[in-house]
Amino acid sequence: MRVTLPILIFAKPLESKYGMSKETNAVFRLLTSLKLTLVLFLLLAAASVLGTILPQGANPADLKAHFGPTLGPLLETLQLNDLFHSAWFSGLLLLLGANLVACTLDRLPKTVRILRKPQAAFDSRKLSNFSLSRAIATTLPFETTRSLVESVVGQAFGQMSPIESDAGFCTFHESGRWTRLMVHVAHLSVLVILVGALVGSFLGFKGNINLGEGQTSDTVMLAGGKSALKLPFSLRCDKFTVSFYNTGAPKEYKSDLAVIENGRKVFSRSILVNHPLTFRGITFYQSTYGTVLKQAAIELTDKKSGKKIELVLPFQQPVTIPGDDHLLFIADYQEDFMGFGRAIELAYGKVGQQKDFSARWILVDKPTFHGNLIGNYLVHVTRAEKTRFTGIEVKKDPGVWLVWVGFILLTVAIGLTFYSSHKKLWVCIEPDEKRKKTIVTLAGRANRNPHLFEEKFEHLRATLELRLKELPSPKEGASDKDIKGL
Amino acid sequence: MTSSFLLSLTTFVFLFSAIFYLSGTIFRFQPLLKAGAFAGWAALIAQTAGIGLRWAESYRMGYGHIPLADMYESLVFASWAIMVIYLVFEWRIGQRTLGVFPALFSSLAMAYASFSKGVDSKIQPLVPALKSNWLIAHVVTCFLGYSAFAVSFGLSALYLARRKHTENPNPQSGVLGLLPSASQLEWFNYQMVLFGFLWLSVGIITGAVWANSAWGTYWSWDPKETWSLITWLIYAAVLHARNLKGWKGQKTAWLSIIGFGCVLFTYFGVNFLLSGLHSYARQ
Ligand code: HEM
């Protein structure tokens, strides 16, 4: 019977010499080679070692400062400062993938042929050639021996099926044929994981949102901080709490979140570390927390007239200075500005001329600093009110389920590859007319863990030898009982 | 009696076990080997009790959790797992001459946990990131893998020693006289690597699943993660190299030794040597 699995139709022309040019064939041979696999494993390991030693994510200036003017730029050219996302590292991974595909195309057809092969024509004399083969001679007559052997072997190995044989009686047990597929499943699962990772990196995104209590936002800062993304809904933080153990270690971070769509709350839940929220395929993780400025009260002193003005500036919201045509707003805030303590960045400009605003850092903790100036005013910050914000990691990864499937397949397939095997056992019983004896021949084979199989085989042989001796005489009816016992 | 007292006590019992195994092997004296196994089991029982006690103590302190959460607890578990794996293996193969390295490693792990200044044995509450059932799955599986690799290291070293002395005309004499044959040792080592590889794979996978539920990324190339992958790649190489002509034997034994070096680096090196660079990279 010819095998018709699609994979074979595909693989056949690759295998045959005339279906493929010499060069393609050579490339295919290289890709199927186990040597390449080994080289790739070791190269990937070596590259990963480098990636943990060299500072990843360091910018060119850092590299130059750290490694000198020749080595620094060289590291950057080789992308060693972002090794795991470099083209050549991805190339190595892709090559491993190609290696896996080629290896599977090369070997799977052979495995499938073994799986589909019917039991070949059988010659009982060949059994003694097996490396695992034993013969037992007994004085019991053929029929008695047969029923006894069938019962003992059946108990030890399970289902037996008789096979045609030229002399006497032969029976055969086979189990775990399918386990030969497991190594291919292990290999394919690695491919599934790689594909899942690719899908995630091309079709997904990752970023973060910082929300103060009561604040609403639909804008995600993407990883790297260079661009932003608008969500189809917005997120509001109703409350953020941190609790601590009596040792001072943090116990729990919790954000009460609400999802707002078209101005209405459609969903609300609290998130904790390890307990994210997923809405429309986008997942929100509790990641960090911190404090931001809520508002600041300032006192302006006109340098010329000495007139004083008091103002309260909410964070990043412009306020007009009374009696003036200028706006003022807090553009930024730092807990520690270059070692001088708290500072706010004040922006100042004419109404309607946003582009020409000038900005200055005003030191909160150093009120007498001569640089606390903006426009015509001396600035004194009288009060800075802060509020907590929660840092939420936002992620969409449409490939993650492929990765999970790959993980499960890999685990199961590795386990079965290691701890199950394709086992065969043959038992033949032949009368030896000349010596008035019956000969029982056992032979077996397992493709993996031969030691375990050998143990079981030896145990069977010992049991059989004992039982075949045990029966005192064939006429006592013990054999009848055994037959019924079947 | 407190758990940490009981646990530090096992350091010495494991050490006795190692000494018995070593002298039994060198002097080819079976009763000493038996004593080694006996001491090993005794230490294991005491250690199991110690771990249980610590678990109970953590509940009494009001922040109960399975003792698998910090350096101290993981060292104790590693020591326990190495000896469990070895003793079950010893019982399966019926040979007692391979216990020197496992018993020594268990003792060293306990000594480091109990007496090093760098390891705090106080029971700590769980920080939010550790509050997950994946903690148990991840730590247990990883350390089963690491522990099997520790046993594999011993087997590889003995294999290489045995190979060197194959020309010995009288195999029953000499220091290595009681050791199994080189081909048997090779087979044992292969079995150990299979076991370790399976558990390390599950360990990395459960770690990835956990990271995904805590931070939204199943893989972020953080040094610890990366080193566990390096370890995994080395042992994957061991498994495949066995199918390559000329690699089965000495080369795979050396690869397993390098693999265990990677295990040690994943566990200790990353914490002590890479942290500086890591924080530099994060600046
Ligand atoms: C990360 C990638 C890979 C993983 C996780 C993996 C996993 C495995 C495992 C678990 C085994 C069984 C080991 C044993 O029986 O001792 C195996 C065997 C094997 N692998 Fe891989 N493998 C990978 C890549 C590859 C590649 C790229 C090739 C391509 C040549 C390959 C070719 C083989 C072969 C020929 C066997 C032996 C099969 C047999 O004994 O019938 N593997 N692999």
PDB file of C-alpha atoms and ligand atoms in Angstrom, chain A residues 30-38 40-41 44 95-104 106-107 111 180 182-184 186-191 194 410 413-415 417-418 447-448, chain B residues 190 194 197 201 232-233 236 238-240 242-243, ligand 1:
ATOM      1  CA  LEU A  30      23.347  20.834   5.204  1.00  0.00           C
ATOM      2  CA  LEU A  31      20.041  21.927   6.699  1.00  0.00           C
ATOM      3  CA  THR A  32      19.170  18.390   7.738  1.00  0.00           C
ATOM      4  CA  SER A  33      22.501  17.811   9.397  1.00  0.00           C
ATOM      5  CA  LEU A  34      22.673  17.251  13.103  1.00  0.00           C
ATOM      6  CA  LYS A  35      26.108  18.896  13.110  1.00  0.00           C
ATOM      7  CA  LEU A  36      24.473  22.173  12.118  1.00  0.00           C
ATOM      8  CA  THR A  37      22.014  21.744  15.002  1.00  0.00           C
ATOM      9  CA  LEU A  38      24.872  21.326  17.425  1.00  0.00           C
ATOM     10  CA  LEU A  40      23.576  26.429  16.295  1.00  0.00           C
ATOM     11  CA  PHE A  41      22.880  25.355  19.880  1.00  0.00           C
ATOM     12  CA  LEU A  44      23.117  30.614  20.414  1.00  0.00           C
ATOM     13  CA  LEU A  95      18.363  29.078  10.849  1.00  0.00           C
ATOM     14  CA  LEU A  96      17.494  26.803  13.760  1.00  0.00           C
ATOM     15  CA  GLY A  97      13.885  26.911  12.572  1.00  0.00           C
ATOM     16  CA  ALA A  98      14.959  26.005   9.028  1.00  0.00           C
ATOM     17  CA  ASN A  99      17.117  23.240  10.453  1.00  0.00           C
ATOM     18  CA  LEU A 100      14.084  21.876  12.302  1.00  0.00           C
ATOM     19  CA  VAL A 101      11.850  22.055   9.225  1.00  0.00           C
ATOM     20  CA  ALA A 102      14.425  20.335   7.021  1.00  0.00           C
ATOM     21  CA  CYS A 103      15.121  17.693   9.627  1.00  0.00           C
ATOM     22  CA  THR A 104      11.409  16.980   9.981  1.00  0.00           C
ATOM     23  CA  ASP A 106      13.799  14.431   6.019  1.00  0.00           C
ATOM     24  CA  ARG A 107      12.799  12.104   8.852  1.00  0.00           C
ATOM     25  CA  THR A 111       8.774   7.413  10.653  1.00  0.00           C
ATOM     26  CA  ARG A 180       7.973   7.232  17.435  1.00  0.00           C
ATOM     27  CA  MET A 182       6.759  12.137  19.655  1.00  0.00           C
ATOM     28  CA  VAL A 183      10.243  13.350  18.810  1.00  0.00           C
ATOM     29  CA  HIS A 184       8.760  15.044  15.748  1.00  0.00           C
ATOM     30  CA  ALA A 186       8.795  17.938  20.190  1.00  0.00           C
ATOM     31  CA  HIS A 187      10.565  19.465  17.213  1.00  0.00           C
ATOM     32  CA  LEU A 188       7.414  20.942  15.716  1.00  0.00           C
ATOM     33  CA  SER A 189       6.403  22.437  19.039  1.00  0.00           C
ATOM     34  CA  VAL A 190       9.620  24.471  19.042  1.00  0.00           C
ATOM     35  CA  LEU A 191       8.564  25.817  15.637  1.00  0.00           C
ATOM     36  CA  LEU A 194       8.978  30.502  17.399  1.00  0.00           C
ATOM     37  CA  LEU A 410       6.814  20.479  24.016  1.00  0.00           C
ATOM     38  CA  ALA A 413       6.230  15.342  23.703  1.00  0.00           C
ATOM     39  CA  ILE A 414       9.542  15.474  25.562  1.00  0.00           C
ATOM     40  CA  GLY A 415       8.081  13.415  28.388  1.00  0.00           C
ATOM     41  CA  THR A 417       9.874  10.746  23.921  1.00  0.00           C
ATOM     42  CA  PHE A 418      11.946   9.997  26.975  1.00  0.00           C
ATOM     43  CA  ASN A 447      13.350   1.377  20.370  1.00  0.00           C
ATOM     44  CA  ARG A 448      14.050   3.249  23.597  1.00  0.00           C
TER      45      ARG A 448
ATOM     46  CA  TYR B 190      22.218  10.021  29.752  1.00  0.00           C
ATOM     47  CA  LEU B 194      16.967  13.256  30.162  1.00  0.00           C
ATOM     48  CA  PHE B 197      16.196  18.301  30.669  1.00  0.00           C
ATOM     49  CA  SER B 201      12.087  22.585  30.187  1.00  0.00           C
ATOM     50  CA  TRP B 232      18.913  24.376  28.334  1.00  0.00           C
ATOM     51  CA  LEU B 233      20.757  24.788  25.009  1.00  0.00           C
ATOM     52  CA  ALA B 236      19.863  20.005  24.252  1.00  0.00           C
ATOM     53  CA  VAL B 238      24.167  16.836  24.900  1.00  0.00           C
ATOM     54  CA  LEU B 239      21.018  14.976  23.826  1.00  0.00           C
ATOM     55  CA  HIS B 240      21.626  15.552  20.132  1.00  0.00           C
ATOM     56  CA  ARG B 242      24.775  11.430  21.447  1.00  0.00           C
ATOM     57  CA  ASN B 243      23.282  10.711  18.027  1.00  0.00           C
TER      58      ASN B 243
HETATM   59  C1  HEM C   1      15.347  23.703  20.146  1.00  0.00           C
HETATM   60  C2  HEM C   1      15.271  22.780  19.277  1.00  0.00           C
HETATM   61  C3  HEM C   1      15.209  21.290  19.521  1.00  0.00           C
HETATM   62  C4  HEM C   1      14.691  20.594  20.570  1.00  0.00           C
HETATM   63  C5  HEM C   1      14.021  21.126  21.829  1.00  0.00           C
HETATM   64  C6  HEM C   1      14.878  19.207  20.287  1.00  0.00           C
HETATM   65  C7  HEM C   1      14.482  18.184  21.120  1.00  0.00           C
HETATM   66  C8  HEM C   1      14.800  16.872  20.910  1.00  0.00           C
HETATM   67  C9  HEM C   1      14.599  15.837  21.849  1.00  0.00           C
HETATM   68  C10 HEM C   1      13.979  16.028  23.223  1.00  0.00           C
HETATM   69  C11 HEM C   1      15.051  14.682  21.307  1.00  0.00           C
HETATM   70  C12 HEM C   1      15.080  13.315  21.950  1.00  0.00           C
HETATM   71  C13 HEM C   1      16.451  13.192  22.537  1.00  0.00           C
HETATM   72  C14 HEM C   1      16.862  11.818  22.839  1.00  0.00           C
HETATM   73  O1  HEM C   1      16.211  10.893  22.397  1.00  0.00           O
HETATM   74  O2  HEM C   1      17.868  11.660  23.521  1.00  0.00           O
HETATM   75  C15 HEM C   1      15.538  14.987  20.012  1.00  0.00           C
HETATM   76  C16 HEM C   1      16.090  14.082  19.155  1.00  0.00           C
HETATM   77  C17 HEM C   1      16.522  14.377  17.894  1.00  0.00           C
HETATM   78  N1  HEM C   1      16.570  15.627  17.324  1.00  0.00           N
HETATM   79 FE1  HEM C   1      16.016  17.339  18.175  1.00  0.00          FE
HETATM   80  N2  HEM C   1      15.490  19.079  19.091  1.00  0.00           N
HETATM   81  C18 HEM C   1      15.702  20.335  18.586  1.00  0.00           C
HETATM   82  C19 HEM C   1      16.291  20.655  17.398  1.00  0.00           C
HETATM   83  C20 HEM C   1      16.663  19.722  16.443  1.00  0.00           C
HETATM   84  C21 HEM C   1      17.109  20.060  15.137  1.00  0.00           C
HETATM   85  C22 HEM C   1      17.232  21.482  14.581  1.00  0.00           C
HETATM   86  C23 HEM C   1      17.363  18.910  14.496  1.00  0.00           C
HETATM   87  C24 HEM C   1      17.827  18.833  13.059  1.00  0.00           C
HETATM   88  C25 HEM C   1      18.695  18.079  12.565  1.00  0.00           C
HETATM   89  C26 HEM C   1      17.099  17.830  15.417  1.00  0.00           C
HETATM   90  C27 HEM C   1      17.266  16.480  15.152  1.00  0.00           C
HETATM   91  C28 HEM C   1      17.056  15.496  16.052  1.00  0.00           C
HETATM   92  C29 HEM C   1      17.308  14.102  15.792  1.00  0.00           C
HETATM   93  C30 HEM C   1      17.833  13.523  14.499  1.00  0.00           C
HETATM   94  C31 HEM C   1      16.986  13.408  16.958  1.00  0.00           C
HETATM   95  C32 HEM C   1      17.089  11.919  17.208  1.00  0.00           C
HETATM   96  C33 HEM C   1      15.786  11.280  16.901  1.00  0.00           C
HETATM   97  C34 HEM C   1      15.795   9.832  17.193  1.00  0.00           C
HETATM   98  O3  HEM C   1      16.523   9.413  18.095  1.00  0.00           O
HETATM   99  O4  HEM C   1      15.049   9.142  16.506  1.00  0.00           O
HETATM  100  N3  HEM C   1      16.680  18.361  16.598  1.00  0.00           N
HETATM  101  N4  HEM C   1      15.367  16.342  19.786  1.00  0.00           N
END
